[in-house]
Amino acid sequence: MFLALITFGSNYEAKSNLVKALKALNQQVQILAVSPVYENPAICKTTATPYLNGACLVKTSLQALELHEQVLRPIEDSLGRIRGDEGKVKCSIDLDLVLYEKQVLSTPNLQLPAPDILQYAYVAVPLGFLVPDWIHPITKQTMAEIANRFSQQKATFYHQVEVNEAIGASLRDAPRTLLRFAIAAELSAHTLSTMKPIQPWHWRKLPLFKLNGAQVFEALFLNFRDVETLQGRSPQRIATLLESPVTHSTHLARYSICAGSPRLIEGQQRLWTPPLGDILCFLRCLLNSHQDEDASMKAQSIVPSELPFTGGWLGWLGYDLAWEIEQLPQHKVDPLPFPIAYWYEPESFAVADHQQQILWLAATDLAQLDLMQSQLEQAVKQRETQNLPQDVKTTPVTCIFQMSQEDYIAAVQQAKKYIQAGDIFQANLSLRFEAHTPFDSWSIYRALQQINPSPFASYWQTPWGAIISCSPERLVQLSGRQVETRPIAGTRSRGATPTADEQLAQELISNTKERAEHIMLVDLERNDIGRVCEWGSVKVDELLTIERYSHVMHLVSNVIGTLHPNYDAVDLIRGVFPGGTITGCPKVRCMEIIEELEPVKRNLFYGSCGYLDWRGNLDLNILIRTLLYTNMSDSTSEAIVWGQVGAGIVADSDPQKEWYESLQKAQAQLNALNLALDISAKYRQ
């Protein structure tokens, strides 16, 4: 079976003829979805009646020429279309095959992709609305990018007409809902089967009692049987914590979000792991399947509108999503067990407002709310300091790096050659390490939280293992239409005394190399969000500030903008992913070089995790300072942990210094694993 896109148009008894044409078409192919229908003036005759135009996505077993000659032309003939009537005032029906899989074809009767896609708004706009992520086989642009060329024209001579329901109602075997981004209806059909409206939440407002996010999560959702008993090997319960444990920045540390296991609908978990190739389309289907939620859900008067998450989905996007966004070479394998993408809708969750000291509980039934409140009250009564791993020197553990020092230095030198040749300005090269540990994942997370509190920390219990992250960096946030990205570039060790610390901070902020590298990456981020933001709205509201963490300090900036009305959260992800600070500049060429020089695929490392709110809000971190944790075989009580650290390489980088900077960034993670970072550690050759 093949996917194809067909455009349709009529300016003579248009509504009636379009319905007849689509009914006839649906008898010979499977219509998966229909775009909105637009009215636009006739091109050939200024006195002609305006046209109604749209597009539909179909699935067929026919080849392209067969579809064109055996289906579309006979339908046109049956509705009175006369060949060669393009210049006439009246046109009963026009059906054109414009895209067929990735096929490029040129015959006297059919050209694929159709040239009209690049020439006319009445073709490009419906396609951009229906299948924005479909890539033009020749120009390599997405349909959304092509449609956006006509945005100015669309504002003056396009307006959507209300015939969608009439057309949709005529398609007995097609979806009744006209999905905006329907390409995923075919590629992710298994996910759409459970996409039903979110059940309205029951909410409860409680005092926070000065609990941090980890304490709330531990009381409500943590499954201790999974994290305490490695010998049990039972599947881990699904639970998530998105925590802001830092205390020095109210703006970044106001909220923590924690959630339990996925909702069940008709016995199916609302949990998805879409494969590479349809991840963004899948997210669009999730988001757009809830655009018209019940008024009862939207009228949650008890819940303040500024609450960042009021229901939706939690999940991650691995770095390898980049292969869905860009045309990149694939040289390396991925040995890790975690899926590239993972999203789920929780059955219950809690949002802690640390500034107001309020805890918001949400659940799909009142009994669950009562249970959550009872668990929380018990936790407050029994609250005590968490026990962190002790006796750091008593458990010998081997740390294995995926590259030797010599291999890493050679990779840095090769990256510098690319810089000297003019391919790139800067690249981020990373180094993966692996270790075994007897400690459970939650204890490691709590240790990291104490050693290295960061504003975008997270902990995930999943069927594949645990994700333990103390990330200091936000990839992107969307709140309403306001976009924010917060790049970090430039690192120094912390000083032993306040005076030494301040001297190091001043040296970092005044260092010409660090400033140049940082500003270059800020400009990259400005360009990335500028792709989807309103013209003139992108600004740098914070430039070259110092943020301090346990072992290191960073140069940080903040870039803001206003999302263009034609775009949504998924367009924003496409525009900024992966973060420029963990690839380099220019981004695509750097990703090609990273694939060449690093020994394995990055998997989740340097991807993102966070939430997508049903209102369209989004907040994603960058998965740096992150550990991936999974149990080993049943015969051992140990678990295996992977981490990844890196450094930005520029023209005058010292390869030896970059190696030590990477090890320095691993220090806090290794401390939490009871590892003393030793440069003489065993290397994997």
XYZ file of C-alpha atoms in Angstrom:
685
model
C 0.000 0.000 0.000
C 1.190 3.488 -0.866
C 0.500 6.975 0.459
C -0.475 9.720 -1.955
C -1.740 13.284 -1.812
C -4.497 14.481 -4.121
C -5.664 18.073 -4.474
C -9.209 18.930 -5.492
C -10.956 22.061 -6.721
C -14.204 23.289 -8.227
C -15.939 26.576 -9.000
C -19.163 25.203 -10.507
C -21.725 23.819 -8.047
C -18.574 23.440 -6.016
C -19.818 22.017 -2.725
C -21.977 19.431 -4.446
C -19.277 18.388 -6.903
C -16.574 18.167 -4.245
C -18.732 15.895 -2.115
C -19.542 13.694 -5.130
C -15.889 13.533 -6.150
C -14.654 12.578 -2.700
C -17.386 9.965 -2.282
C -16.387 8.417 -5.603
C -12.695 8.609 -4.710
C -13.268 6.940 -1.354
C -14.809 3.930 -3.110
C -11.553 3.231 -4.959
C -8.880 4.313 -2.479
C -8.874 4.771 1.286
C -9.114 8.427 2.247
C -7.249 8.904 5.499
C -7.951 12.595 5.995
C -9.134 15.754 4.269
C -7.694 19.241 4.677
C -9.779 22.301 5.386
C -11.311 23.671 2.194
C -10.358 27.173 1.112
C -11.974 29.715 -1.179
C -9.754 31.609 -3.602
C -10.257 33.601 -6.787
C -9.971 31.965 -10.185
C -6.560 32.514 -11.743
C -7.359 32.235 -15.458
C -10.527 34.338 -15.523
C -10.928 37.278 -13.167
C -14.690 37.222 -13.808
C -15.026 33.540 -12.935
C -16.676 32.247 -9.789
C -14.146 31.710 -6.953
C -12.798 28.194 -6.475
C -13.032 25.883 -3.497
C -9.739 24.017 -3.070
C -8.356 21.428 -0.685
C -6.304 18.249 -0.428
C -6.710 14.720 0.841
C -4.333 12.016 2.013
C -5.086 8.565 0.582
C -3.798 5.016 0.815
C -3.838 2.908 -2.335
C -2.391 -0.239 -3.904
C -2.260 1.433 -7.313
C 0.889 2.806 -8.868
C 1.026 6.551 -9.506
C 0.116 6.448 -13.218
C -2.649 3.926 -12.538
C -4.124 6.189 -9.865
C -3.955 9.149 -12.224
C -5.413 7.419 -15.309
C -7.756 4.799 -13.823
C -9.235 6.704 -10.867
C -8.851 10.483 -11.013
C -9.532 11.051 -14.705
C -12.691 8.857 -14.794
C -14.101 10.676 -11.727
C -13.524 14.015 -13.449
C -15.212 12.715 -16.615
C -18.216 11.435 -14.663
C -18.764 14.909 -13.181
C -18.626 16.689 -16.517
C -15.015 17.796 -16.634
C -13.921 18.465 -20.208
C -10.217 18.152 -21.032
C -8.717 21.489 -22.016
C -11.314 23.592 -20.186
C -8.774 25.179 -17.855
C -9.346 28.601 -19.365
C -13.119 28.470 -19.153
C -15.176 30.308 -16.578
C -16.697 27.129 -15.082
C -14.839 24.041 -13.830
C -16.953 21.248 -12.373
C -14.096 19.326 -10.771
C -10.309 19.125 -10.814
C -8.491 16.186 -9.179
C -4.684 16.153 -9.296
C -2.165 13.681 -7.946
C 0.554 15.954 -6.518
C 2.666 13.669 -4.281
C 3.129 9.894 -4.309
C 5.420 8.543 -1.592
C 8.892 9.962 -2.389
C 8.529 9.363 -6.122
C 9.950 11.728 -8.732
C 8.306 11.219 -12.132
C 8.167 13.121 -15.402
C 5.855 11.881 -18.186
C 3.682 13.703 -20.731
C 0.618 13.069 -18.551
C 1.957 13.265 -14.999
C 4.733 15.036 -13.117
C 5.645 14.169 -9.539
C 5.978 16.089 -7.379
C 3.519 18.411 -9.082
C 5.079 21.785 -10.010
C 1.926 23.498 -8.697
C 3.078 22.770 -5.130
C 5.762 25.425 -5.461
C 3.720 27.814 -7.604
C 0.259 28.198 -6.133
C -1.028 28.927 -2.655
C -4.244 27.008 -3.313
C -2.123 23.837 -3.572
C 0.603 24.560 -1.012
C -1.601 25.852 1.807
C -3.906 22.788 2.094
C -0.868 20.488 1.900
C 0.962 22.480 4.556
C -2.062 22.230 6.812
C -2.690 18.530 6.176
C 0.834 17.044 6.049
C 3.290 19.709 7.243
C 6.103 17.216 7.836
C 5.942 15.580 4.385
C 9.245 16.386 2.669
C 9.278 17.564 -0.930
C 11.386 14.945 -2.790
C 13.307 17.558 -4.777
C 13.604 20.725 -2.685
C 13.823 18.775 0.627
C 11.559 21.362 2.246
C 8.594 20.342 4.345
C 5.108 21.144 3.120
C 4.776 23.551 6.059
C 7.861 25.452 4.919
C 6.565 25.632 1.360
C 3.122 26.773 2.504
C 4.682 29.475 4.643
C 6.044 31.130 1.488
C 2.484 32.090 0.655
C 1.611 33.469 4.098
C 1.317 37.052 2.854
C -0.915 36.064 -0.062
C -2.995 33.879 2.186
C -3.751 36.840 4.421
C -5.191 38.848 1.517
C -7.060 36.402 -0.678
C -7.551 33.223 1.326
C -10.238 32.396 3.787
C -11.400 29.021 4.993
C -14.980 28.049 4.140
C -17.226 25.900 6.255
C -17.720 22.884 4.023
C -15.430 20.496 5.882
C -18.159 18.723 7.802
C -20.285 18.259 4.703
C -17.361 16.616 2.942
C -16.278 14.643 5.980
C -19.793 13.359 6.623
C -19.911 11.956 3.104
C -16.870 9.748 3.696
C -18.376 6.765 5.432
C -15.107 4.896 5.774
C -12.906 7.911 6.463
C -12.240 9.549 9.839
C -15.069 11.871 10.820
C -12.599 14.217 12.443
C -10.502 16.038 9.885
C -7.119 15.542 11.515
C -4.881 18.488 10.906
C -1.732 16.422 10.602
C -3.003 13.162 9.202
C 0.187 11.624 7.880
C 0.535 9.968 11.285
C -2.888 8.366 10.828
C -1.144 5.865 8.584
C 2.358 5.810 10.039
C 1.193 5.714 13.680
C -2.193 4.030 13.406
C -1.522 2.075 16.571
C -1.328 5.298 18.551
C -4.435 6.901 17.091
C -6.609 4.009 18.231
C -6.319 5.248 21.818
C -6.464 8.990 21.136
C -9.680 9.851 22.888
C -10.509 13.081 24.687
C -8.707 13.637 27.969
C -11.027 12.958 30.869
C -11.653 16.119 32.902
C -9.409 16.225 35.944
C -10.511 16.411 39.538
C -8.321 18.951 41.332
C -7.396 19.586 44.934
C -5.383 22.451 46.417
C -3.206 21.680 49.460
C -0.389 23.395 51.360
C 3.051 22.255 50.242
C 4.524 22.154 53.788
C 7.932 23.189 52.364
C 8.328 19.820 50.669
C 10.574 19.699 47.634
C 9.591 17.959 44.424
C 11.451 14.767 45.263
C 9.650 14.439 48.593
C 6.251 14.887 46.943
C 7.156 12.341 44.266
C 8.406 9.886 46.854
C 5.202 10.163 48.857
C 2.797 9.879 45.924
C 4.305 7.917 43.075
C 7.643 6.246 43.804
C 7.471 2.458 43.768
C 10.030 1.447 46.383
C 9.670 -2.230 45.529
C 11.211 -1.451 42.168
C 14.057 0.753 43.352
C 14.973 -1.096 46.549
C 15.003 -4.696 45.345
C 17.129 -5.260 42.294
C 16.814 -9.026 42.703
C 13.053 -8.911 42.100
C 13.375 -8.023 38.409
C 9.680 -7.177 38.177
C 8.813 -4.591 35.493
C 9.329 -1.110 36.837
C 6.293 0.981 37.557
C 6.028 4.042 35.355
C 6.456 7.339 37.168
C 8.008 10.717 36.419
C 9.505 13.633 38.335
C 10.365 16.963 36.698
C 12.028 18.868 39.521
C 13.513 22.295 40.107
C 15.432 21.804 43.359
C 17.645 24.882 43.090
C 16.947 27.695 45.531
C 18.897 30.573 44.014
C 16.548 31.320 41.092
C 12.821 31.724 41.703
C 12.144 32.165 37.991
C 13.649 28.803 37.067
C 12.792 26.879 40.209
C 9.174 27.773 40.893
C 7.486 24.524 39.862
C 8.050 20.796 40.134
C 5.814 18.255 38.381
C 5.446 14.605 39.326
C 3.173 11.942 37.905
C 2.218 8.308 38.253
C 1.509 5.550 35.787
C -0.346 5.941 32.465
C -4.096 6.117 32.181
C -5.918 3.027 30.968
C -8.592 3.287 28.280
C -10.379 0.075 27.297
C -7.540 -1.888 28.861
C -4.804 -0.073 26.913
C -2.149 2.107 28.488
C -1.932 5.606 27.064
C 1.786 5.174 26.468
C 3.566 5.378 23.133
C 7.035 4.819 21.675
C 6.677 6.025 18.064
C 9.511 4.934 15.763
C 11.960 7.259 14.108
C 10.317 8.763 11.061
C 6.915 9.571 12.508
C 7.730 10.958 15.967
C 6.839 14.577 15.225
C 3.736 13.579 13.296
C 2.697 11.470 16.265
C 3.130 14.413 18.643
C 1.008 16.537 16.338
C -1.741 13.951 16.399
C -1.590 13.903 20.194
C -1.797 17.666 20.399
C -4.451 18.170 17.757
C -6.643 15.334 18.980
C -7.351 17.539 22.019
C -7.732 20.963 20.453
C -11.491 20.965 20.989
C -11.748 19.670 24.532
C -14.895 19.769 26.601
C -15.792 23.111 28.103
C -15.904 21.312 31.432
C -12.191 20.646 31.121
C -11.281 24.162 30.104
C -13.377 25.799 32.782
C -11.168 24.684 35.661
C -11.709 27.829 37.674
C -9.888 26.422 40.687
C -6.653 26.035 38.703
C -4.617 29.196 38.002
C -3.941 29.757 34.313
C -0.203 30.189 34.932
C 0.147 26.599 36.173
C 2.615 25.113 33.659
C 1.034 21.658 33.357
C -2.694 20.993 33.657
C -2.795 17.610 31.957
C -1.277 16.241 28.793
C 1.817 14.164 28.148
C 5.219 13.544 29.689
C 8.098 12.104 27.744
C 11.422 12.384 26.022
C 12.952 12.846 22.580
C 16.356 11.257 22.080
C 19.122 13.063 20.216
C 18.607 10.656 17.321
C 15.327 12.419 16.489
C 17.653 14.674 14.481
C 17.608 12.004 11.749
C 13.886 12.660 11.310
C 14.434 16.402 10.990
C 17.572 16.521 8.835
C 19.132 14.374 6.118
C 22.071 12.903 8.061
C 24.453 9.994 7.421
C 24.162 6.918 9.620
C 27.482 5.311 10.479
C 27.110 4.194 14.090
C 24.989 1.712 16.038
C 22.920 2.351 19.157
C 23.694 -0.227 21.861
C 21.364 1.205 24.534
C 17.933 -0.299 25.348
C 15.945 2.957 25.552
C 13.542 4.018 22.756
C 14.237 7.246 20.895
C 10.824 8.652 21.814
C 8.545 7.874 24.759
C 5.381 9.716 25.776
C 2.503 8.926 28.068
C -0.557 10.510 29.629
C -0.607 10.048 33.429
C -3.638 8.948 35.377
C -2.759 11.328 38.198
C -0.170 14.011 38.811
C 0.878 16.810 41.148
C 2.278 20.290 40.523
C 4.248 21.898 43.359
C 4.376 25.699 43.384
C 7.459 26.360 45.517
C 6.993 30.116 45.406
C 3.410 30.104 46.695
C 3.922 26.921 48.770
C 0.871 25.295 47.186
C 0.508 21.726 45.953
C -2.009 21.024 43.200
C -3.217 17.419 42.969
C -5.026 16.110 39.882
C -6.599 12.716 39.249
C -9.241 11.161 37.035
C -11.414 10.151 40.008
C -12.082 11.515 43.471
C -11.049 8.316 45.251
C -7.554 8.670 43.817
C -7.419 12.267 45.062
C -8.333 11.133 48.564
C -5.610 8.488 48.476
C -3.015 11.003 47.277
C -3.929 13.447 50.026
C -3.675 10.698 52.636
C -0.243 9.626 51.351
C 0.978 13.199 51.433
C -0.237 13.835 54.980
C 1.502 10.677 56.133
C 4.726 11.767 54.437
C 4.610 15.144 56.163
C 4.279 13.449 59.545
C 7.125 11.040 58.896
C 9.383 13.411 57.006
C 13.060 12.965 57.686
C 16.354 13.462 55.870
C 16.748 11.060 52.975
C 19.492 8.503 53.346
C 22.048 8.902 50.584
C 24.629 6.312 49.561
C 27.384 6.122 52.162
C 30.904 4.672 52.444
C 32.065 6.024 49.146
C 35.422 4.230 49.260
C 34.142 0.796 50.335
C 32.676 -0.478 47.058
C 35.238 -0.923 44.268
C 33.580 -0.085 40.942
C 35.184 0.150 37.507
C 34.399 3.069 35.226
C 34.862 2.315 31.536
C 35.058 5.056 28.919
C 33.968 4.374 25.344
C 37.032 6.244 24.029
C 40.579 6.355 25.249
C 42.229 9.682 25.931
C 44.259 9.232 22.744
C 41.169 8.549 20.616
C 39.323 11.522 22.066
C 42.270 13.831 21.409
C 42.448 12.507 17.835
C 38.738 13.275 17.390
C 39.281 16.807 18.708
C 42.161 17.309 16.302
C 40.023 16.120 13.387
C 37.238 18.506 14.432
C 39.787 21.341 14.449
C 40.774 20.408 10.895
C 37.142 20.785 9.841
C 37.125 24.190 11.526
C 40.304 25.241 9.738
C 38.812 24.050 6.429
C 35.786 26.270 6.979
C 33.229 23.467 7.411
C 32.210 24.591 10.894
C 32.957 27.199 13.541
C 32.518 25.036 16.637
C 31.553 21.429 17.471
C 30.597 19.606 20.643
C 32.330 16.248 21.011
C 31.165 13.928 23.745
C 32.508 10.977 25.668
C 30.399 8.102 27.033
C 31.229 6.185 30.171
C 29.783 3.047 31.695
C 29.798 1.708 35.243
C 28.213 -0.928 37.437
C 26.624 0.023 40.738
C 24.906 -1.787 43.610
C 22.769 1.263 44.387
C 19.207 1.815 43.273
C 18.354 4.534 40.789
C 16.391 6.691 43.230
C 19.295 6.869 45.680
C 21.581 7.918 42.844
C 19.133 10.625 41.793
C 18.885 11.945 45.363
C 22.672 11.963 45.631
C 22.979 13.912 42.387
C 20.296 16.306 43.549
C 22.253 17.040 46.697
C 25.634 17.244 44.945
C 24.475 19.156 41.887
C 21.016 20.760 42.255
C 19.862 22.012 38.852
C 16.720 23.760 37.604
C 15.759 21.124 35.002
C 16.295 17.891 36.912
C 14.205 14.797 36.191
C 13.767 11.187 37.221
C 11.919 8.594 35.144
C 10.887 5.067 36.078
C 10.191 3.221 32.825
C 9.951 -0.363 31.520
C 13.521 -0.068 30.177
C 15.133 1.357 33.297
C 15.543 4.748 34.908
C 16.562 8.143 33.556
C 18.450 10.232 36.112
C 19.100 13.811 35.076
C 20.332 16.954 36.792
C 20.312 19.159 33.729
C 20.959 22.892 34.126
C 19.835 23.731 30.585
C 16.460 24.412 29.018
C 16.105 23.596 25.333
C 12.841 25.440 24.821
C 9.706 26.539 26.633
C 6.390 27.528 25.074
C 3.830 29.192 27.342
C 0.837 30.472 25.435
C 2.622 31.988 22.435
C 5.779 33.012 24.328
C 8.939 31.098 23.417
C 12.076 30.916 25.552
C 15.366 29.091 25.065
C 18.293 29.270 27.479
C 21.671 28.292 25.961
C 24.665 27.432 28.131
C 28.175 27.692 26.683
C 31.354 28.339 28.644
C 32.477 26.464 31.749
C 34.945 26.872 34.602
C 35.615 24.980 37.823
C 34.306 26.475 41.050
C 36.801 28.292 43.247
C 37.907 26.934 46.607
C 37.027 30.259 48.313
C 34.471 32.995 47.553
C 37.282 35.268 46.383
C 38.752 32.619 44.109
C 35.283 31.772 42.833
C 34.613 35.386 41.886
C 38.002 35.663 40.175
C 37.222 32.573 38.089
C 33.816 33.995 37.192
C 35.351 37.263 36.020
C 37.994 35.383 34.040
C 35.264 33.340 32.329
C 33.055 36.281 31.452
C 35.975 38.342 30.111
C 37.617 35.503 28.165
C 37.564 36.454 24.475
C 37.340 32.856 23.241
C 34.495 31.937 25.596
C 32.526 35.086 24.801
C 32.899 34.605 21.057
C 31.834 30.968 21.243
C 28.900 31.788 23.489
C 27.600 34.672 21.364
C 27.886 32.522 18.237
C 25.663 29.882 19.854
C 23.218 32.502 21.108
C 22.938 33.719 17.531
C 22.284 30.139 16.399
C 19.446 29.853 18.924
C 18.043 33.207 17.795
C 17.998 31.869 14.261
C 16.382 28.577 15.322
C 13.439 30.104 17.151
C 13.242 32.843 14.534
C 12.092 30.192 12.048
C 8.778 29.857 13.856
C 8.437 33.174 15.717
C 6.835 36.411 14.574
C 9.130 38.767 12.711
C 10.844 41.190 15.081
C 9.779 39.381 18.254
C 13.036 37.477 18.903
C 15.189 39.171 21.550
C 18.060 38.310 23.883
C 16.788 39.435 27.283
C 19.718 38.002 29.259
C 23.262 37.860 27.862
C 26.469 36.387 29.294
C 25.399 35.847 32.899
C 27.092 33.475 35.337
C 25.242 30.486 36.818
C 27.001 28.488 39.522
C 26.641 24.784 40.266
C 28.401 22.417 42.649
C 31.543 21.745 40.633
C 31.358 24.215 37.751
C 30.023 27.599 36.688
C 28.549 28.408 33.273
C 27.980 31.320 30.931
C 24.235 31.508 30.251
C 21.966 33.633 28.059
C 18.216 33.732 27.493
C 16.459 34.181 24.139
C 12.732 34.920 23.831
C 10.210 35.334 21.023
C 6.519 35.121 20.126
C 5.376 32.017 18.246
C 3.865 32.784 14.843
C 0.112 31.995 14.657
C 0.751 29.507 11.826
C 2.937 27.329 14.060
C 2.515 25.196 17.163
C 4.627 23.378 19.756
C 5.664 20.654 17.317
C 6.866 23.209 14.767
C 8.888 24.749 17.578
C 10.525 21.400 18.383
C 11.382 20.928 14.725
C 12.914 24.399 14.625
C 15.218 24.080 17.632
C 15.993 20.361 18.033
C 18.614 19.316 18.954
C 20.045 22.176 20.948
C 22.850 24.070 19.259
C 24.978 24.072 22.404
C 25.388 20.283 22.199
C 25.978 20.111 18.442
C 27.867 23.214 17.365
C 27.576 25.715 14.545
C 26.435 25.342 11.824
C 24.216 22.695 13.317
C 23.653 20.246 10.454
C 27.303 19.998 9.412
C 28.287 19.573 13.049
C 25.850 16.686 13.424
C 27.420 15.015 10.395
C 30.867 15.390 11.959
C 29.641 14.135 15.340
C 28.277 11.019 13.633
C 31.689 10.507 12.044
C 33.868 11.102 15.111
C 31.924 9.719 18.076
C 32.061 5.903 18.426
C 28.341 5.258 19.118
C 25.003 6.948 18.540
C 24.006 9.345 21.297
C 20.578 7.745 21.947
C 18.844 9.803 24.679
C 21.966 11.767 25.605
C 21.728 15.401 24.463
C 18.108 14.905 23.524
C 15.333 16.410 25.644
C 12.689 15.480 28.172
C 9.758 17.333 29.679
C 6.063 17.868 29.066
C 3.587 18.783 26.347
C 0.466 20.306 27.890
C -2.919 19.711 26.233
C -3.223 23.515 25.871
C -0.151 23.465 23.621
C 2.361 24.532 26.286
C 5.750 22.871 26.194
C 8.893 22.742 28.323
C 11.915 20.626 27.406
C 15.371 20.438 28.930
C 18.574 19.237 27.289
C 19.609 15.833 28.608
C 23.073 16.715 29.850
C 24.386 15.615 33.265
C 22.232 12.575 32.750
C 22.584 8.896 33.623
C 20.747 5.983 32.018
C 20.230 3.123 34.448
C 19.063 -0.429 33.823
C 19.167 -3.669 35.788
C 21.588 -6.371 34.755
C 20.775 -10.081 34.645
C 18.915 -11.862 37.431
C 22.152 -13.459 38.607
C 23.632 -10.224 39.925
C 22.489 -7.507 42.294
C 24.190 -4.793 40.255
C 22.846 -2.376 37.687
C 24.568 -0.844 34.694
C 24.744 2.923 34.284
C 25.736 5.019 31.276
C 26.651 8.691 31.216
C 27.908 11.095 28.561
C 29.900 14.310 28.844
C 31.367 16.633 26.255
C 33.175 19.842 25.407
C 32.867 22.550 22.774
C 35.714 22.478 20.256
C 36.830 25.687 18.501
C 39.821 26.664 16.362
C 42.232 27.255 19.253
C 41.018 24.457 21.544
C 43.664 22.528 23.435
C 42.762 18.812 22.946
C 44.313 17.823 26.270
C 42.393 20.556 28.082
C 39.128 19.526 26.402
C 39.666 15.962 27.609
C 40.064 17.106 31.193
C 37.083 19.455 30.905
C 34.928 16.501 29.864
C 36.115 14.489 32.852
C 35.459 17.443 35.122
C 31.841 17.560 33.964
C 31.498 13.894 34.886
C 32.701 14.474 38.452
C 29.316 15.031 40.137
C 27.732 12.077 38.343
C 30.587 9.787 39.265
C 30.533 10.946 42.883
C 26.891 9.912 43.074
C 27.904 6.463 41.826
C 30.552 6.195 44.562
C 33.276 6.674 42.013
C 36.350 8.808 42.622
C 37.175 10.246 39.222
C 40.607 8.893 38.395
C 42.332 9.841 35.195
C 44.013 6.420 35.264
C 40.627 4.647 35.067
C 40.374 1.686 32.784
C 39.597 2.668 29.194
C 37.794 0.666 26.573
C 40.171 0.427 23.658
